[in-house]
Amino acid sequence: MTVDEFLAWAEGRPGRHELVDGYVHAMAPERAGHARAKIRAQRALEDAIARKRLPGEAMGDGMTVRIDARTAYEPDALVYCGTRLPRNDTIVPAPVIVVEVLSPSTGFYDRHGKLAGYFAVPSVRHYLIVDIDRLMVIHHARDGDDIRTRLVPSGPLRLDPPGLDLSVEDLLGPPPAESL
């Protein structure tokens, strides 16, 4: 299946799916901690964009990143720069930052398969993996032809380009409470 065939297939279909090498993969139901982390990531990115008054937008899950003709991912959050996307668009053509929150069902693929996939997209400069169990952010950044990786348990996080400043605490939120 191509990405275009996948998008037509997925239109109006219940559940969330991604396309990997032409095959549809259903996404598992998410847990409360994962849902909270996705919202926090989007909010942190929106706040950082607003502070810098940058042209661009943070989007939550539901938007698609086309990796190639037969692969499309749906990150938990992303940032693109430039003009606002039309209301009915489902693909973000040039994301600059993509965020995945690790979950038990997708953690291995998020750390490995998606790393190569996202950086195959020329516009992607930062891939943030939010690890809510280990309370850290894994920051992969494009540096010329290389990808730098930092494990960031706390403190500031500079995402340049596009020039955003936020903190790991903004992404992780308060320490988890098992009773919540």
PDB file of N, CA, C and O in Angstrom, residues 4-82:
ATOM      1  N   ASP A   4      -0.595   7.370  -0.042  1.00  0.00           N
ATOM      2  CA  ASP A   4      -1.863   7.932  -0.515  1.00  0.00           C
ATOM      3  C   ASP A   4      -3.001   6.922  -0.390  1.00  0.00           C
ATOM      4  O   ASP A   4      -4.106   7.270   0.021  1.00  0.00           O
ATOM      5  N   GLU A   5      -2.748   5.650  -0.728  1.00  0.00           N
ATOM      6  CA  GLU A   5      -3.770   4.606  -0.562  1.00  0.00           C
ATOM      7  C   GLU A   5      -4.101   4.419   0.918  1.00  0.00           C
ATOM      8  O   GLU A   5      -5.268   4.242   1.287  1.00  0.00           O
ATOM      9  N   PHE A   6      -3.078   4.472   1.760  1.00  0.00           N
ATOM     10  CA  PHE A   6      -3.274   4.343   3.202  1.00  0.00           C
ATOM     11  C   PHE A   6      -4.159   5.458   3.741  1.00  0.00           C
ATOM     12  O   PHE A   6      -5.092   5.211   4.514  1.00  0.00           O
ATOM     13  N   LEU A   7      -3.880   6.695   3.344  1.00  0.00           N
ATOM     14  CA  LEU A   7      -4.669   7.827   3.834  1.00  0.00           C
ATOM     15  C   LEU A   7      -6.126   7.703   3.401  1.00  0.00           C
ATOM     16  O   LEU A   7      -7.034   7.990   4.191  1.00  0.00           O
ATOM     17  N   ALA A   8      -6.368   7.255   2.178  1.00  0.00           N
ATOM     18  CA  ALA A   8      -7.747   7.044   1.717  1.00  0.00           C
ATOM     19  C   ALA A   8      -8.404   5.912   2.519  1.00  0.00           C
ATOM     20  O   ALA A   8      -9.564   6.025   2.924  1.00  0.00           O
ATOM     21  N   TRP A   9      -7.664   4.848   2.762  1.00  0.00           N
ATOM     22  CA  TRP A   9      -8.168   3.710   3.542  1.00  0.00           C
ATOM     23  C   TRP A   9      -8.507   4.127   4.973  1.00  0.00           C
ATOM     24  O   TRP A   9      -9.519   3.729   5.538  1.00  0.00           O
ATOM     25  N   ALA A  10      -7.640   4.945   5.581  1.00  0.00           N
ATOM     26  CA  ALA A  10      -7.787   5.313   6.993  1.00  0.00           C
ATOM     27  C   ALA A  10      -8.876   6.357   7.231  1.00  0.00           C
ATOM     28  O   ALA A  10      -9.377   6.473   8.356  1.00  0.00           O
ATOM     29  N   GLU A  11      -9.255   7.107   6.206  1.00  0.00           N
ATOM     30  CA  GLU A  11     -10.249   8.170   6.354  1.00  0.00           C
ATOM     31  C   GLU A  11     -11.534   7.619   6.956  1.00  0.00           C
ATOM     32  O   GLU A  11     -12.167   6.722   6.402  1.00  0.00           O
ATOM     33  N   GLY A  12     -11.908   8.118   8.127  1.00  0.00           N
ATOM     34  CA  GLY A  12     -13.142   7.726   8.784  1.00  0.00           C
ATOM     35  C   GLY A  12     -13.105   6.375   9.478  1.00  0.00           C
ATOM     36  O   GLY A  12     -14.090   5.962  10.073  1.00  0.00           O
ATOM     37  N   ARG A  13     -11.979   5.685   9.414  1.00  0.00           N
ATOM     38  CA  ARG A  13     -11.856   4.369  10.041  1.00  0.00           C
ATOM     39  C   ARG A  13     -11.544   4.565  11.524  1.00  0.00           C
ATOM     40  O   ARG A  13     -10.706   5.384  11.876  1.00  0.00           O
ATOM     41  N   PRO A  14     -12.181   3.804  12.411  1.00  0.00           N
ATOM     42  CA  PRO A  14     -11.892   3.948  13.842  1.00  0.00           C
ATOM     43  C   PRO A  14     -10.485   3.449  14.177  1.00  0.00           C
ATOM     44  O   PRO A  14      -9.920   2.609  13.473  1.00  0.00           O
ATOM     45  N   GLY A  15      -9.947   3.973  15.256  1.00  0.00           N
ATOM     46  CA  GLY A  15      -8.620   3.572  15.712  1.00  0.00           C
ATOM     47  C   GLY A  15      -7.535   4.362  15.007  1.00  0.00           C
ATOM     48  O   GLY A  15      -7.785   5.140  14.086  1.00  0.00           O
ATOM     49  N   ARG A  16      -6.320   4.152  15.490  1.00  0.00           N
ATOM     50  CA  ARG A  16      -5.162   4.841  14.917  1.00  0.00           C
ATOM     51  C   ARG A  16      -4.264   3.810  14.261  1.00  0.00           C
ATOM     52  O   ARG A  16      -4.112   2.699  14.754  1.00  0.00           O
ATOM     53  N   HIS A  17      -3.673   4.230  13.152  1.00  0.00           N
ATOM     54  CA  HIS A  17      -2.838   3.316  12.372  1.00  0.00           C
ATOM     55  C   HIS A  17      -1.621   4.056  11.835  1.00  0.00           C
ATOM     56  O   HIS A  17      -1.656   5.272  11.659  1.00  0.00           O
ATOM     57  N   GLU A  18      -0.576   3.308  11.537  1.00  0.00           N
ATOM     58  CA  GLU A  18       0.576   3.821  10.824  1.00  0.00           C
ATOM     59  C   GLU A  18       0.864   2.870   9.681  1.00  0.00           C
ATOM     60  O   GLU A  18       0.437   1.712   9.699  1.00  0.00           O
ATOM     61  N   LEU A  19       1.587   3.367   8.685  1.00  0.00           N
ATOM     62  CA  LEU A  19       1.962   2.560   7.533  1.00  0.00           C
ATOM     63  C   LEU A  19       3.469   2.383   7.555  1.00  0.00           C
ATOM     64  O   LEU A  19       4.211   3.372   7.586  1.00  0.00           O
ATOM     65  N   VAL A  20       3.930   1.135   7.556  1.00  0.00           N
ATOM     66  CA  VAL A  20       5.365   0.844   7.592  1.00  0.00           C
ATOM     67  C   VAL A  20       5.683  -0.108   6.446  1.00  0.00           C
ATOM     68  O   VAL A  20       5.168  -1.232   6.403  1.00  0.00           O
ATOM     69  N   ASP A  21       6.503   0.371   5.530  1.00  0.00           N
ATOM     70  CA  ASP A  21       6.891  -0.433   4.361  1.00  0.00           C
ATOM     71  C   ASP A  21       5.684  -1.018   3.627  1.00  0.00           C
ATOM     72  O   ASP A  21       5.710  -2.165   3.187  1.00  0.00           O
ATOM     73  N   GLY A  22       4.616  -0.238   3.525  1.00  0.00           N
ATOM     74  CA  GLY A  22       3.442  -0.664   2.783  1.00  0.00           C
ATOM     75  C   GLY A  22       2.415  -1.462   3.559  1.00  0.00           C
ATOM     76  O   GLY A  22       1.368  -1.812   3.029  1.00  0.00           O
ATOM     77  N   TYR A  23       2.702  -1.740   4.836  1.00  0.00           N
ATOM     78  CA  TYR A  23       1.785  -2.540   5.661  1.00  0.00           C
ATOM     79  C   TYR A  23       1.185  -1.680   6.773  1.00  0.00           C
ATOM     80  O   TYR A  23       1.899  -0.932   7.447  1.00  0.00           O
ATOM     81  N   VAL A  24      -0.110  -1.831   6.971  1.00  0.00           N
ATOM     82  CA  VAL A  24      -0.822  -1.085   8.010  1.00  0.00           C
ATOM     83  C   VAL A  24      -0.555  -1.733   9.362  1.00  0.00           C
ATOM     84  O   VAL A  24      -0.637  -2.960   9.505  1.00  0.00           O
ATOM     85  N   HIS A  25      -0.249  -0.899  10.350  1.00  0.00           N
ATOM     86  CA  HIS A  25      -0.058  -1.355  11.727  1.00  0.00           C
ATOM     87  C   HIS A  25      -1.031  -0.596  12.618  1.00  0.00           C
ATOM     88  O   HIS A  25      -0.994   0.632  12.669  1.00  0.00           O
ATOM     89  N   ALA A  26      -1.899  -1.340  13.293  1.00  0.00           N
ATOM     90  CA  ALA A  26      -2.818  -0.722  14.255  1.00  0.00           C
ATOM     91  C   ALA A  26      -2.020  -0.300  15.480  1.00  0.00           C
ATOM     92  O   ALA A  26      -1.083  -0.979  15.889  1.00  0.00           O
ATOM     93  N   MET A  27      -2.388   0.823  16.046  1.00  0.00           N
ATOM     94  CA  MET A  27      -1.725   1.313  17.246  1.00  0.00           C
ATOM     95  C   MET A  27      -2.548   0.880  18.454  1.00  0.00           C
ATOM     96  O   MET A  27      -3.776   1.002  18.449  1.00  0.00           O
ATOM     97  N   ALA A  28      -1.864   0.382  19.469  1.00  0.00           N
ATOM     98  CA  ALA A  28      -2.526  -0.128  20.668  1.00  0.00           C
ATOM     99  C   ALA A  28      -3.218   1.003  21.428  1.00  0.00           C
ATOM    100  O   ALA A  28      -2.796   2.158  21.348  1.00  0.00           O
ATOM    101  N   PRO A  29      -4.269   0.676  22.175  1.00  0.00           N
ATOM    102  CA  PRO A  29      -4.876   1.698  23.041  1.00  0.00           C
ATOM    103  C   PRO A  29      -3.818   2.250  23.987  1.00  0.00           C
ATOM    104  O   PRO A  29      -2.930   1.528  24.432  1.00  0.00           O
ATOM    105  N   GLU A  30      -3.906   3.540  24.266  1.00  0.00           N
ATOM    106  CA  GLU A  30      -2.872   4.127  25.110  1.00  0.00           C
ATOM    107  C   GLU A  30      -3.308   4.213  26.563  1.00  0.00           C
ATOM    108  O   GLU A  30      -4.488   4.234  26.873  1.00  0.00           O
ATOM    109  N   ARG A  31      -2.302   4.262  27.402  1.00  0.00           N
ATOM    110  CA  ARG A  31      -2.515   4.369  28.845  1.00  0.00           C
ATOM    111  C   ARG A  31      -2.599   5.838  29.242  1.00  0.00           C
ATOM    112  O   ARG A  31      -2.162   6.724  28.507  1.00  0.00           O
ATOM    113  N   ALA A  32      -3.130   6.093  30.421  1.00  0.00           N
ATOM    114  CA  ALA A  32      -3.349   7.467  30.886  1.00  0.00           C
ATOM    115  C   ALA A  32      -2.046   8.266  30.932  1.00  0.00           C
ATOM    116  O   ALA A  32      -2.009   9.428  30.517  1.00  0.00           O
ATOM    117  N   GLY A  33      -0.970   7.665  31.428  1.00  0.00           N
ATOM    118  CA  GLY A  33       0.310   8.379  31.500  1.00  0.00           C
ATOM    119  C   GLY A  33       0.819   8.787  30.137  1.00  0.00           C
ATOM    120  O   GLY A  33       1.373   9.878  29.963  1.00  0.00           O
ATOM    121  N   HIS A  34       0.626   7.934  29.156  1.00  0.00           N
ATOM    122  CA  HIS A  34       1.043   8.230  27.785  1.00  0.00           C
ATOM    123  C   HIS A  34       0.221   9.392  27.222  1.00  0.00           C
ATOM    124  O   HIS A  34       0.763  10.319  26.617  1.00  0.00           O
ATOM    125  N   ALA A  35      -1.092   9.344  27.436  1.00  0.00           N
ATOM    126  CA  ALA A  35      -1.968  10.419  26.958  1.00  0.00           C
ATOM    127  C   ALA A  35      -1.597  11.754  27.591  1.00  0.00           C
ATOM    128  O   ALA A  35      -1.552  12.784  26.906  1.00  0.00           O
ATOM    129  N   ARG A  36      -1.329  11.743  28.893  1.00  0.00           N
ATOM    130  CA  ARG A  36      -0.923  12.986  29.570  1.00  0.00           C
ATOM    131  C   ARG A  36       0.382  13.522  29.004  1.00  0.00           C
ATOM    132  O   ARG A  36       0.546  14.732  28.807  1.00  0.00           O
ATOM    133  N   ALA A  37       1.341  12.621  28.758  1.00  0.00           N
ATOM    134  CA  ALA A  37       2.653  13.047  28.256  1.00  0.00           C
ATOM    135  C   ALA A  37       2.535  13.660  26.858  1.00  0.00           C
ATOM    136  O   ALA A  37       3.226  14.620  26.539  1.00  0.00           O
ATOM    137  N   LYS A  38       1.665  13.115  26.022  1.00  0.00           N
ATOM    138  CA  LYS A  38       1.469  13.676  24.685  1.00  0.00           C
ATOM    139  C   LYS A  38       0.914  15.100  24.778  1.00  0.00           C
ATOM    140  O   LYS A  38       1.378  15.990  24.063  1.00  0.00           O
ATOM    141  N   ILE A  39      -0.066  15.282  25.635  1.00  0.00           N
ATOM    142  CA  ILE A  39      -0.655  16.620  25.796  1.00  0.00           C
ATOM    143  C   ILE A  39       0.390  17.590  26.330  1.00  0.00           C
ATOM    144  O   ILE A  39       0.500  18.727  25.869  1.00  0.00           O
ATOM    145  N   ARG A  40       1.180  17.133  27.317  1.00  0.00           N
ATOM    146  CA  ARG A  40       2.241  17.987  27.885  1.00  0.00           C
ATOM    147  C   ARG A  40       3.249  18.388  26.816  1.00  0.00           C
ATOM    148  O   ARG A  40       3.672  19.538  26.748  1.00  0.00           O
ATOM    149  N   ALA A  41       3.645  17.443  25.978  1.00  0.00           N
ATOM    150  CA  ALA A  41       4.625  17.736  24.928  1.00  0.00           C
ATOM    151  C   ALA A  41       4.074  18.781  23.966  1.00  0.00           C
ATOM    152  O   ALA A  41       4.763  19.750  23.635  1.00  0.00           O
ATOM    153  N   GLN A  42       2.847  18.600  23.529  1.00  0.00           N
ATOM    154  CA  GLN A  42       2.272  19.577  22.616  1.00  0.00           C
ATOM    155  C   GLN A  42       2.169  20.949  23.278  1.00  0.00           C
ATOM    156  O   GLN A  42       2.517  21.964  22.676  1.00  0.00           O
ATOM    157  N   ARG A  43       1.722  20.985  24.517  1.00  0.00           N
ATOM    158  CA  ARG A  43       1.587  22.257  25.230  1.00  0.00           C
ATOM    159  C   ARG A  43       2.945  22.938  25.407  1.00  0.00           C
ATOM    160  O   ARG A  43       3.070  24.145  25.208  1.00  0.00           O
ATOM    161  N   ALA A  44       3.979  22.160  25.761  1.00  0.00           N
ATOM    162  CA  ALA A  44       5.326  22.731  25.946  1.00  0.00           C
ATOM    163  C   ALA A  44       5.839  23.323  24.634  1.00  0.00           C
ATOM    164  O   ALA A  44       6.441  24.407  24.623  1.00  0.00           O
ATOM    165  N   LEU A  45       5.601  22.632  23.540  1.00  0.00           N
ATOM    166  CA  LEU A  45       6.041  23.138  22.237  1.00  0.00           C
ATOM    167  C   LEU A  45       5.242  24.378  21.834  1.00  0.00           C
ATOM    168  O   LEU A  45       5.817  25.360  21.343  1.00  0.00           O
ATOM    169  N   GLU A  46       3.930  24.374  22.065  1.00  0.00           N
ATOM    170  CA  GLU A  46       3.103  25.551  21.769  1.00  0.00           C
ATOM    171  C   GLU A  46       3.571  26.760  22.569  1.00  0.00           C
ATOM    172  O   GLU A  46       3.690  27.868  22.038  1.00  0.00           O
ATOM    173  N   ASP A  47       3.843  26.550  23.870  1.00  0.00           N
ATOM    174  CA  ASP A  47       4.297  27.649  24.725  1.00  0.00           C
ATOM    175  C   ASP A  47       5.642  28.194  24.258  1.00  0.00           C
ATOM    176  O   ASP A  47       5.862  29.411  24.244  1.00  0.00           O
ATOM    177  N   ALA A  48       6.563  27.305  23.856  1.00  0.00           N
ATOM    178  CA  ALA A  48       7.882  27.741  23.383  1.00  0.00           C
ATOM    179  C   ALA A  48       7.759  28.534  22.084  1.00  0.00           C
ATOM    180  O   ALA A  48       8.447  29.550  21.900  1.00  0.00           O
ATOM    181  N   ILE A  49       6.873  28.106  21.194  1.00  0.00           N
ATOM    182  CA  ILE A  49       6.643  28.842  19.944  1.00  0.00           C
ATOM    183  C   ILE A  49       6.079  30.222  20.248  1.00  0.00           C
ATOM    184  O   ILE A  49       6.508  31.233  19.675  1.00  0.00           O
ATOM    185  N   ALA A  50       5.118  30.294  21.172  1.00  0.00           N
ATOM    186  CA  ALA A  50       4.495  31.581  21.527  1.00  0.00           C
ATOM    187  C   ALA A  50       5.515  32.522  22.158  1.00  0.00           C
ATOM    188  O   ALA A  50       5.525  33.723  21.853  1.00  0.00           O
ATOM    189  N   ARG A  51       6.375  32.002  23.051  1.00  0.00           N
ATOM    190  CA  ARG A  51       7.393  32.858  23.685  1.00  0.00           C
ATOM    191  C   ARG A  51       8.322  33.486  22.648  1.00  0.00           C
ATOM    192  O   ARG A  51       8.713  34.641  22.785  1.00  0.00           O
ATOM    193  N   LYS A  52       8.683  32.745  21.627  1.00  0.00           N
ATOM    194  CA  LYS A  52       9.602  33.237  20.591  1.00  0.00           C
ATOM    195  C   LYS A  52       8.883  33.948  19.454  1.00  0.00           C
ATOM    196  O   LYS A  52       9.527  34.529  18.583  1.00  0.00           O
ATOM    197  N   ARG A  53       7.554  33.862  19.461  1.00  0.00           N
ATOM    198  CA  ARG A  53       6.747  34.450  18.386  1.00  0.00           C
ATOM    199  C   ARG A  53       7.206  33.955  17.012  1.00  0.00           C
ATOM    200  O   ARG A  53       7.339  34.728  16.067  1.00  0.00           O
ATOM    201  N   LEU A  54       7.443  32.663  16.938  1.00  0.00           N
ATOM    202  CA  LEU A  54       7.909  32.060  15.691  1.00  0.00           C
ATOM    203  C   LEU A  54       6.728  31.719  14.779  1.00  0.00           C
ATOM    204  O   LEU A  54       5.662  31.343  15.262  1.00  0.00           O
ATOM    205  N   PRO A  55       6.922  31.849  13.473  1.00  0.00           N
ATOM    206  CA  PRO A  55       5.873  31.394  12.556  1.00  0.00           C
ATOM    207  C   PRO A  55       5.900  29.871  12.494  1.00  0.00           C
ATOM    208  O   PRO A  55       6.904  29.275  12.137  1.00  0.00           O
ATOM    209  N   GLY A  56       4.851  29.266  12.882  1.00  0.00           N
ATOM    210  CA  GLY A  56       4.788  27.812  12.902  1.00  0.00           C
ATOM    211  C   GLY A  56       3.750  27.367  13.884  1.00  0.00           C
ATOM    212  O   GLY A  56       3.067  28.180  14.516  1.00  0.00           O
ATOM    213  N   GLU A  57       3.652  26.064  14.030  1.00  0.00           N
ATOM    214  CA  GLU A  57       2.590  25.523  14.867  1.00  0.00           C
ATOM    215  C   GLU A  57       3.016  24.176  15.429  1.00  0.00           C
ATOM    216  O   GLU A  57       3.712  23.409  14.774  1.00  0.00           O
ATOM    217  N   ALA A  58       2.579  23.915  16.647  1.00  0.00           N
ATOM    218  CA  ALA A  58       2.722  22.588  17.249  1.00  0.00           C
ATOM    219  C   ALA A  58       1.409  21.858  17.025  1.00  0.00           C
ATOM    220  O   ALA A  58       0.331  22.450  17.139  1.00  0.00           O
ATOM    221  N   MET A  59       1.521  20.597  16.695  1.00  0.00           N
ATOM    222  CA  MET A  59       0.336  19.781  16.463  1.00  0.00           C
ATOM    223  C   MET A  59       0.449  18.526  17.318  1.00  0.00           C
ATOM    224  O   MET A  59       1.551  18.040  17.566  1.00  0.00           O
ATOM    225  N   GLY A  60      -0.699  18.003  17.732  1.00  0.00           N
ATOM    226  CA  GLY A  60      -0.727  16.764  18.490  1.00  0.00           C
ATOM    227  C   GLY A  60      -0.868  15.569  17.569  1.00  0.00           C
ATOM    228  O   GLY A  60      -0.848  15.712  16.342  1.00  0.00           O
ATOM    229  N   ASP A  61      -1.031  14.402  18.170  1.00  0.00           N
ATOM    230  CA  ASP A  61      -1.159  13.197  17.340  1.00  0.00           C
ATOM    231  C   ASP A  61      -2.397  13.306  16.469  1.00  0.00           C
ATOM    232  O   ASP A  61      -3.307  14.066  16.724  1.00  0.00           O
ATOM    233  N   GLY A  62      -2.384  12.539  15.412  1.00  0.00           N
ATOM    234  CA  GLY A  62      -3.452  12.612  14.427  1.00  0.00           C
ATOM    235  C   GLY A  62      -2.936  13.140  13.104  1.00  0.00           C
ATOM    236  O   GLY A  62      -3.501  12.861  12.055  1.00  0.00           O
ATOM    237  N   MET A  63      -1.849  13.884  13.135  1.00  0.00           N
ATOM    238  CA  MET A  63      -1.233  14.375  11.909  1.00  0.00           C
ATOM    239  C   MET A  63      -0.220  13.335  11.423  1.00  0.00           C
ATOM    240  O   MET A  63       0.377  12.622  12.215  1.00  0.00           O
ATOM    241  N   THR A  64      -0.023  13.282  10.122  1.00  0.00           N
ATOM    242  CA  THR A  64       0.819  12.264   9.512  1.00  0.00           C
ATOM    243  C   THR A  64       2.095  12.880   8.961  1.00  0.00           C
ATOM    244  O   THR A  64       2.066  13.970   8.387  1.00  0.00           O
ATOM    245  N   VAL A  65       3.203  12.154   9.132  1.00  0.00           N
ATOM    246  CA  VAL A  65       4.475  12.523   8.520  1.00  0.00           C
ATOM    247  C   VAL A  65       4.790  11.450   7.482  1.00  0.00           C
ATOM    248  O   VAL A  65       4.923  10.271   7.816  1.00  0.00           O
ATOM    249  N   ARG A  66       4.907  11.883   6.232  1.00  0.00           N
ATOM    250  CA  ARG A  66       5.247  10.961   5.139  1.00  0.00           C
ATOM    251  C   ARG A  66       6.753  10.745   5.167  1.00  0.00           C
ATOM    252  O   ARG A  66       7.526  11.679   5.006  1.00  0.00           O
ATOM    253  N   ILE A  67       7.161   9.503   5.386  1.00  0.00           N
ATOM    254  CA  ILE A  67       8.574   9.161   5.431  1.00  0.00           C
ATOM    255  C   ILE A  67       9.082   8.863   4.029  1.00  0.00           C
ATOM    256  O   ILE A  67      10.134   9.333   3.610  1.00  0.00           O
ATOM    257  N   ASP A  68       8.339   8.061   3.296  1.00  0.00           N
ATOM    258  CA  ASP A  68       8.630   7.756   1.890  1.00  0.00           C
ATOM    259  C   ASP A  68       7.314   7.327   1.258  1.00  0.00           C
ATOM    260  O   ASP A  68       6.245   7.495   1.870  1.00  0.00           O
ATOM    261  N   ALA A  69       7.357   6.770   0.065  1.00  0.00           N
ATOM    262  CA  ALA A  69       6.128   6.431  -0.664  1.00  0.00           C
ATOM    263  C   ALA A  69       5.287   5.366   0.026  1.00  0.00           C
ATOM    264  O   ALA A  69       4.082   5.286  -0.191  1.00  0.00           O
ATOM    265  N   ARG A  70       5.906   4.545   0.913  1.00  0.00           N
ATOM    266  CA  ARG A  70       5.188   3.427   1.534  1.00  0.00           C
ATOM    267  C   ARG A  70       5.247   3.429   3.059  1.00  0.00           C
ATOM    268  O   ARG A  70       4.911   2.441   3.691  1.00  0.00           O
ATOM    269  N   THR A  71       5.669   4.554   3.641  1.00  0.00           N
ATOM    270  CA  THR A  71       5.755   4.641   5.103  1.00  0.00           C
ATOM    271  C   THR A  71       5.264   6.010   5.570  1.00  0.00           C
ATOM    272  O   THR A  71       5.679   7.040   5.028  1.00  0.00           O
ATOM    273  N   ALA A  72       4.392   5.992   6.572  1.00  0.00           N
ATOM    274  CA  ALA A  72       3.857   7.222   7.161  1.00  0.00           C
ATOM    275  C   ALA A  72       3.674   7.001   8.655  1.00  0.00           C
ATOM    276  O   ALA A  72       3.074   6.002   9.067  1.00  0.00           O
ATOM    277  N   TYR A  73       4.216   7.913   9.445  1.00  0.00           N
ATOM    278  CA  TYR A  73       4.114   7.822  10.898  1.00  0.00           C
ATOM    279  C   TYR A  73       3.171   8.898  11.417  1.00  0.00           C
ATOM    280  O   TYR A  73       2.979   9.944  10.801  1.00  0.00           O
ATOM    281  N   GLU A  74       2.644   8.641  12.598  1.00  0.00           N
ATOM    282  CA  GLU A  74       1.792   9.598  13.297  1.00  0.00           C
ATOM    283  C   GLU A  74       2.445   9.904  14.641  1.00  0.00           C
ATOM    284  O   GLU A  74       2.185   9.219  15.633  1.00  0.00           O
ATOM    285  N   PRO A  75       3.328  10.916  14.679  1.00  0.00           N
ATOM    286  CA  PRO A  75       4.011  11.204  15.939  1.00  0.00           C
ATOM    287  C   PRO A  75       3.038  11.707  17.001  1.00  0.00           C
ATOM    288  O   PRO A  75       1.930  12.155  16.702  1.00  0.00           O
ATOM    289  N   ASP A  76       3.492  11.657  18.254  1.00  0.00           N
ATOM    290  CA  ASP A  76       2.659  12.119  19.364  1.00  0.00           C
ATOM    291  C   ASP A  76       2.541  13.637  19.395  1.00  0.00           C
ATOM    292  O   ASP A  76       1.556  14.179  19.888  1.00  0.00           O
ATOM    293  N   ALA A  77       3.538  14.328  18.875  1.00  0.00           N
ATOM    294  CA  ALA A  77       3.500  15.783  18.734  1.00  0.00           C
ATOM    295  C   ALA A  77       4.537  16.152  17.679  1.00  0.00           C
ATOM    296  O   ALA A  77       5.455  15.378  17.404  1.00  0.00           O
ATOM    297  N   LEU A  78       4.371  17.335  17.094  1.00  0.00           N
ATOM    298  CA  LEU A  78       5.346  17.806  16.116  1.00  0.00           C
ATOM    299  C   LEU A  78       5.278  19.314  16.011  1.00  0.00           C
ATOM    300  O   LEU A  78       4.324  19.939  16.476  1.00  0.00           O
ATOM    301  N   VAL A  79       6.293  19.881  15.385  1.00  0.00           N
ATOM    302  CA  VAL A  79       6.339  21.316  15.089  1.00  0.00           C
ATOM    303  C   VAL A  79       6.723  21.466  13.635  1.00  0.00           C
ATOM    304  O   VAL A  79       7.631  20.784  13.147  1.00  0.00           O
ATOM    305  N   TYR A  80       6.028  22.351  12.951  1.00  0.00           N
ATOM    306  CA  TYR A  80       6.442  22.745  11.609  1.00  0.00           C
ATOM    307  C   TYR A  80       6.510  24.261  11.594  1.00  0.00           C
ATOM    308  O   TYR A  80       5.877  24.941  12.405  1.00  0.00           O
ATOM    309  N   CYS A  81       7.283  24.816  10.681  1.00  0.00           N
ATOM    310  CA  CYS A  81       7.433  26.268  10.554  1.00  0.00           C
ATOM    311  C   CYS A  81       6.822  26.715   9.234  1.00  0.00           C
ATOM    312  O   CYS A  81       6.733  25.936   8.290  1.00  0.00           O
ATOM    313  N   GLY A  82       6.424  27.972   9.198  1.00  0.00           N
ATOM    314  CA  GLY A  82       5.873  28.518   7.961  1.00  0.00           C
ATOM    315  C   GLY A  82       4.385  28.754   8.062  1.00  0.00           C
ATOM    316  O   GLY A  82       3.835  28.929   9.145  1.00  0.00           O
TER     317      GLY A  82
END
